[in-house]
CSV table of C-alpha atoms in Angstrom, one decimal:
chain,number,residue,atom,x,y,z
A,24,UNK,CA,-7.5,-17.0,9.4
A,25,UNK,CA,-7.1,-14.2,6.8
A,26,UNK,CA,-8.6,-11.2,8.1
A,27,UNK,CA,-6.5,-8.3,6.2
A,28,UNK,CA,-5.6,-7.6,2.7
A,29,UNK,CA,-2.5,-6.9,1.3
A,30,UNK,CA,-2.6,-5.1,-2.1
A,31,UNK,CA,0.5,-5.5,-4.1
A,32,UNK,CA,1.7,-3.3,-7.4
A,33,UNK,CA,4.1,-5.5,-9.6
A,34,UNK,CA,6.6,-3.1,-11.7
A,35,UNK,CA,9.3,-2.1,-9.4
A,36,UNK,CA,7.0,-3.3,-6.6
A,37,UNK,CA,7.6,-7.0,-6.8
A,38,UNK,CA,9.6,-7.4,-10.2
A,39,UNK,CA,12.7,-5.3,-11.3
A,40,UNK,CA,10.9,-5.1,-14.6
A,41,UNK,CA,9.9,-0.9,-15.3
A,42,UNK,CA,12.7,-0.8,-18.1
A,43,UNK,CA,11.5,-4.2,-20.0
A,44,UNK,CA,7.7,-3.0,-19.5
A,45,UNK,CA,8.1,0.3,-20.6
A,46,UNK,CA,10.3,-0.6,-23.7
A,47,UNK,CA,7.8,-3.0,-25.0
A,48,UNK,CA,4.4,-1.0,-24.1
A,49,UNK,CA,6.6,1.9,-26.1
A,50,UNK,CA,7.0,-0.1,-28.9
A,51,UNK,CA,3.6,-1.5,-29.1
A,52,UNK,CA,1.8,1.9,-28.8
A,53,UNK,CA,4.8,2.9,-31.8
A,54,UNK,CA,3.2,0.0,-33.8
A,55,UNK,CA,0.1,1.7,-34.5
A,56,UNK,CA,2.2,5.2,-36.0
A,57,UNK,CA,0.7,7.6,-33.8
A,58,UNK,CA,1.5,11.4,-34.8
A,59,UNK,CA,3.7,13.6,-31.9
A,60,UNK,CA,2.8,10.7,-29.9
A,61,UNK,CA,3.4,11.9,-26.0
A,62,UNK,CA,6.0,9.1,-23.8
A,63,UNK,CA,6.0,11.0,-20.8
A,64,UNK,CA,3.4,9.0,-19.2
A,65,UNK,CA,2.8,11.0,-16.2
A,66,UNK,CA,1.6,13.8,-18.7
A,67,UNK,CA,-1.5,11.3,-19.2
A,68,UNK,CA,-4.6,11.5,-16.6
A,69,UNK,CA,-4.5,7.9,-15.7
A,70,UNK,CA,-1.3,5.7,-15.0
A,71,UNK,CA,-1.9,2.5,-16.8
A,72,UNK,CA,-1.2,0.8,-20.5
A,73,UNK,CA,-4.9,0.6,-21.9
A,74,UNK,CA,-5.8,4.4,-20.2
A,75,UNK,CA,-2.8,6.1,-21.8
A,76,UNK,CA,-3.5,4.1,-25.1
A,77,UNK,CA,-7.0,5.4,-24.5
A,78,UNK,CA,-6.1,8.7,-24.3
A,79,UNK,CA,-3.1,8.7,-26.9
A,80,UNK,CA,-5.9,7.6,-29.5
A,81,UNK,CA,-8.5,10.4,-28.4
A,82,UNK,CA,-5.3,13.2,-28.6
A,83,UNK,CA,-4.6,11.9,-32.3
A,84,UNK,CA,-8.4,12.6,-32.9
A,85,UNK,CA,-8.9,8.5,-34.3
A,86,UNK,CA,-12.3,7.5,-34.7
A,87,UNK,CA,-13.7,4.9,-32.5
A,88,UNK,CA,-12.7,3.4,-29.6
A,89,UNK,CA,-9.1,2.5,-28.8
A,90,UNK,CA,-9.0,-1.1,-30.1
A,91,UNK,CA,-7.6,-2.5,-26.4
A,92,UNK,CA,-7.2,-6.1,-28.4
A,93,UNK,CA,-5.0,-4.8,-31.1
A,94,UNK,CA,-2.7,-3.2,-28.7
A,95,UNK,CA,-2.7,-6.5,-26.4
A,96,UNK,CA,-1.6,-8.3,-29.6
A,97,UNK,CA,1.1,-6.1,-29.7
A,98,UNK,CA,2.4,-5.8,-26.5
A,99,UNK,CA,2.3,-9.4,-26.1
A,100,UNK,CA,4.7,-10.1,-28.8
A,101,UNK,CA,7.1,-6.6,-28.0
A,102,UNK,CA,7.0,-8.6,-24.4
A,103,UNK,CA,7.9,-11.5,-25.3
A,104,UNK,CA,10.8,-10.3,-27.2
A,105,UNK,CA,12.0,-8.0,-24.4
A,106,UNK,CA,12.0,-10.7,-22.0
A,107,UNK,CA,14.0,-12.7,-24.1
A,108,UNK,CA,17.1,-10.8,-23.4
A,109,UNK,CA,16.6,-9.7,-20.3
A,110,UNK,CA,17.1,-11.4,-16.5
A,111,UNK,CA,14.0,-10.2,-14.7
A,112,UNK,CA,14.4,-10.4,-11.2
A,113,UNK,CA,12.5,-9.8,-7.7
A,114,UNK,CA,12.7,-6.7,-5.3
A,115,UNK,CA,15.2,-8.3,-3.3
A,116,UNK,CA,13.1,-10.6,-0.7
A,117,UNK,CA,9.6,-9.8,-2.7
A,118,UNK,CA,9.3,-13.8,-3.0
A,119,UNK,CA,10.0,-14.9,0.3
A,120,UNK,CA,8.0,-12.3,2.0
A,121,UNK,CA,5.0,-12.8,-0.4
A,122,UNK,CA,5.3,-16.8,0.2
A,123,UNK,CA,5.4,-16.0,4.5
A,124,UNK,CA,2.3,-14.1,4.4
A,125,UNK,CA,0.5,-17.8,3.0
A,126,UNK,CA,0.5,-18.3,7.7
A,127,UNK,CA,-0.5,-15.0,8.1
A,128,UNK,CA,-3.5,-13.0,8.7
A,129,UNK,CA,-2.7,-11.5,5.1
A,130,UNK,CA,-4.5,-11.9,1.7
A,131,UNK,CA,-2.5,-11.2,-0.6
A,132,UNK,CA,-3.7,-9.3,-4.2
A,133,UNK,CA,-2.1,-7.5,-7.1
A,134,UNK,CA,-3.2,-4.9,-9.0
A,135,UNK,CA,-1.4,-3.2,-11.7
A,136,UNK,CA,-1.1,-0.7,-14.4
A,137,UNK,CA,0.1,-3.2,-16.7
A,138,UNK,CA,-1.7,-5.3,-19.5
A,139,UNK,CA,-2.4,-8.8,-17.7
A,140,UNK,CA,0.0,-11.1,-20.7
A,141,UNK,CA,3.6,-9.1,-19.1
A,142,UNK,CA,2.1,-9.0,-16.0
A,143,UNK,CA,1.6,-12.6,-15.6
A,144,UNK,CA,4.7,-13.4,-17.3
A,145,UNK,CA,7.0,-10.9,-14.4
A,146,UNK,CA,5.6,-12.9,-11.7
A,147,UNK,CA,6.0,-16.4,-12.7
A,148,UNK,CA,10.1,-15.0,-14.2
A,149,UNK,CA,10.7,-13.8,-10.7
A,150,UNK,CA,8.9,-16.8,-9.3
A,151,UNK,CA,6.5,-14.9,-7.0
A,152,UNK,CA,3.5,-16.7,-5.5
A,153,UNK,CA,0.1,-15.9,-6.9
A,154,UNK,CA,-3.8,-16.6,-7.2
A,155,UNK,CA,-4.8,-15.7,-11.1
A,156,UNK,CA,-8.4,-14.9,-9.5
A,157,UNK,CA,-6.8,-12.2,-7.3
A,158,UNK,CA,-4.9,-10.6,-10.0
A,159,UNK,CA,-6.3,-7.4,-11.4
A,160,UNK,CA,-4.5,-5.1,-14.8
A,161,UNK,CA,-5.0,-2.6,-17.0
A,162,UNK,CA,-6.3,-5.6,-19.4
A,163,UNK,CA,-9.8,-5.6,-17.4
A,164,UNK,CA,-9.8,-1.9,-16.0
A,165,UNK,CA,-8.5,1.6,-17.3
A,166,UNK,CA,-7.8,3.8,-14.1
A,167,UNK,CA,-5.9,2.7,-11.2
A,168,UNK,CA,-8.5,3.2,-8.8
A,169,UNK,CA,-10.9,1.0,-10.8
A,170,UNK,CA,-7.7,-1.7,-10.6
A,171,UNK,CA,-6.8,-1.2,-7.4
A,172,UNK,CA,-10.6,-1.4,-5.8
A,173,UNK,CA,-11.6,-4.4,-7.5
A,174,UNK,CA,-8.3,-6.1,-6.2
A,175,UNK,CA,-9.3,-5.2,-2.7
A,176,UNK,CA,-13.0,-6.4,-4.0
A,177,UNK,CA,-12.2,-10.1,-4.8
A,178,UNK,CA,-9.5,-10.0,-1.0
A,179,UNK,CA,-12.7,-9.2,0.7
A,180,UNK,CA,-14.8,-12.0,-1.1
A,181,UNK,CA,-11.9,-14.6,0.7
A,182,UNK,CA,-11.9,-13.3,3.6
A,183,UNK,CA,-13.3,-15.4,6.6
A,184,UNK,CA,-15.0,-12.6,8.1
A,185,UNK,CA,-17.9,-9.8,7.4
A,186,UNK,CA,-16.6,-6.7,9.0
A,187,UNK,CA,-14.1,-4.0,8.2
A,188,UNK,CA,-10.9,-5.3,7.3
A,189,UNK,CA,-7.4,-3.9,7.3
A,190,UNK,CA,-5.7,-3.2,4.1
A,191,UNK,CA,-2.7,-1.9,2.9
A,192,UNK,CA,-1.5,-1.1,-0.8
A,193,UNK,CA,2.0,-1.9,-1.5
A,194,UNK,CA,3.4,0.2,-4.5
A,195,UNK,CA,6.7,2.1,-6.1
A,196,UNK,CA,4.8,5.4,-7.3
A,197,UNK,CA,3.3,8.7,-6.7
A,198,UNK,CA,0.4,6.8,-8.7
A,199,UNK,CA,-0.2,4.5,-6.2
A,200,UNK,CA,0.1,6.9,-3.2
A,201,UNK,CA,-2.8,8.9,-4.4
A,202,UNK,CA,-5.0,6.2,-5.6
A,203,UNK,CA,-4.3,4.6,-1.6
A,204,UNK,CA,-5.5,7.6,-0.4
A,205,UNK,CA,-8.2,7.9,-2.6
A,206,UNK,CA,-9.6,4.6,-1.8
A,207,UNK,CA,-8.7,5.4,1.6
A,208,UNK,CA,-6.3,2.3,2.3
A,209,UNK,CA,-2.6,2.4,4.5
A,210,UNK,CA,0.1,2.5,2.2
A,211,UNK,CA,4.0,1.8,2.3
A,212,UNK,CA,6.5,2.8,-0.3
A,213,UNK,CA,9.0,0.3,-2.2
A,214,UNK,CA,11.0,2.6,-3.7
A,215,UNK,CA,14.6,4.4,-3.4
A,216,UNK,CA,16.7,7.2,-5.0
A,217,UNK,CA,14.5,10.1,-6.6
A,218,UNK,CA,11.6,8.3,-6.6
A,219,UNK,CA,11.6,7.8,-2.5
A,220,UNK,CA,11.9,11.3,-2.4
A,221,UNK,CA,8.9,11.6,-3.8
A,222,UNK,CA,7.2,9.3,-1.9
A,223,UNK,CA,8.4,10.5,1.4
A,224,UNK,CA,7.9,14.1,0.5
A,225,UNK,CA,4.1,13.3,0.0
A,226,UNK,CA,4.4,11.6,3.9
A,227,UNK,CA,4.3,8.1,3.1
A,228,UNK,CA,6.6,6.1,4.9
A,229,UNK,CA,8.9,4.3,2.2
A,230,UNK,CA,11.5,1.3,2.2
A,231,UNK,CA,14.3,-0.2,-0.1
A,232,UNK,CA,13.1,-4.2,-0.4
A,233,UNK,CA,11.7,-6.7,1.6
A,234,UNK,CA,14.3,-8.4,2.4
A,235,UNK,CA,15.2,-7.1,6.3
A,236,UNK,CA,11.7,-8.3,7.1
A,237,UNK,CA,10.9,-11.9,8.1
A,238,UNK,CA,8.0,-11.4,9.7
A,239,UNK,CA,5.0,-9.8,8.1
A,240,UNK,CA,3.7,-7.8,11.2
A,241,UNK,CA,6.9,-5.9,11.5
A,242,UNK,CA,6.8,-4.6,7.8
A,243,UNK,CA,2.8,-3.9,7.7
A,244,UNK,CA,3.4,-1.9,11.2
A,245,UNK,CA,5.3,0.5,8.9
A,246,UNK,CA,2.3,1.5,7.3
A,247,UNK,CA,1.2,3.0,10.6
A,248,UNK,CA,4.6,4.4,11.2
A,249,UNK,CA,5.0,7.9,9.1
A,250,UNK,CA,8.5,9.3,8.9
């Protein structure tokens, strides 16, 4: 019976794929000759491709809204040509440990700051399990809040039961911290180097991979465990 939900980001979450996302969102946002266009992306207010190609159209003062199809058109064919010569791989153990929770209590969902075309395409290259109707991007929603909520929205319309359920986001950035405790959720950290010492030093409780843990209990009891 599923009675929990386990909200999953995919770039360096899941898929060893920041470097071949960020190259071809760059080059798509490039495509449309914006002036002093800004590619630090934590300097925009939201962390996801159509938010920051929101708000890189409002800065250069365009008229209208951000055309979100032109820029998918884009993306889709900078992906696409990324992928091409690159090997995307898992986390280490992100597949197997996503496939074990299918005799668990836990629901799996994803939500991400990507547009839906790469995020589709890094699962099935890393061969991860997952349900279409339970995968939420920046393609239908701007802020990750917005993504991550109506993720845990369609886990709780599967769910064999009424009442409060457990849930825990999954995710490699600050971003994903904050929007956890925003929507008030348990979180746990994949991440390592500079950016688990981010993680940690906001007190979440953060690991390499998935791959020292078979059983799904012992990794979502970290979530309860702080450093």
């Amino acid at each position: 019976m599923k009675t929990s939900i386990a909200v999953f980001d995919i770039d360096g979450t899941l898929t060893d794929s920041v470097a071949v996302h960020q190259a071809a969102f760059l080059r798509a946002l490039e495509a449309f000759g914006f002036p002093d266009l800004e590619t630090d992306w934590s300097s925009y207010q939201h962390h996801s491709d159509s938010a920051i190609f929101a708000e890189a159209w409002a800065r250069a003062g365009w008229d209208g809204p951000a055309p979100l199809v032109d820029l998918e058109d884009r993306y889709r064919e900078a992906f696409d040509e990324e992928m091409a010569k690159t090997e995307l791989v898992e986390i280490p153990g992100a597949a197997s440990f996503v496939r074990s929770l299918a005799d668990s209590q836990w629901l799996p969902v994803f939500a991400t700051g990507s547009l839906r075309h790469g995020a589709v395409r890094k699962m099935k290259a890393a061969k991860l399990p997952y349900e279409d109707t339970v995968l939420v991007s920046a393609s239908e929603h701007q802020t990750r809040e917005d993504i991550v909520g109506q993720a845990i929205r369609l886990g709780r319309a599967q769910l064999l039961r009424s009442g409060p359920a457990r849930i825990v986001s999954i995710g490699d950035g600050l971003w994903d911290l904050l929007t956890a405790k925003t929507l008030d959720v348990e979180f746990i950290g994949i991440a390592c180097g500079a950016k688990e010492a981010v993680l940690t030093g906001a007190g979440a409780r953060v690991i390499a991979d998935y791959a020292p843990y078979a059983s799904p209990s012992d990794f979502f009891d970290l979530a309860r465990k702080l450093p």
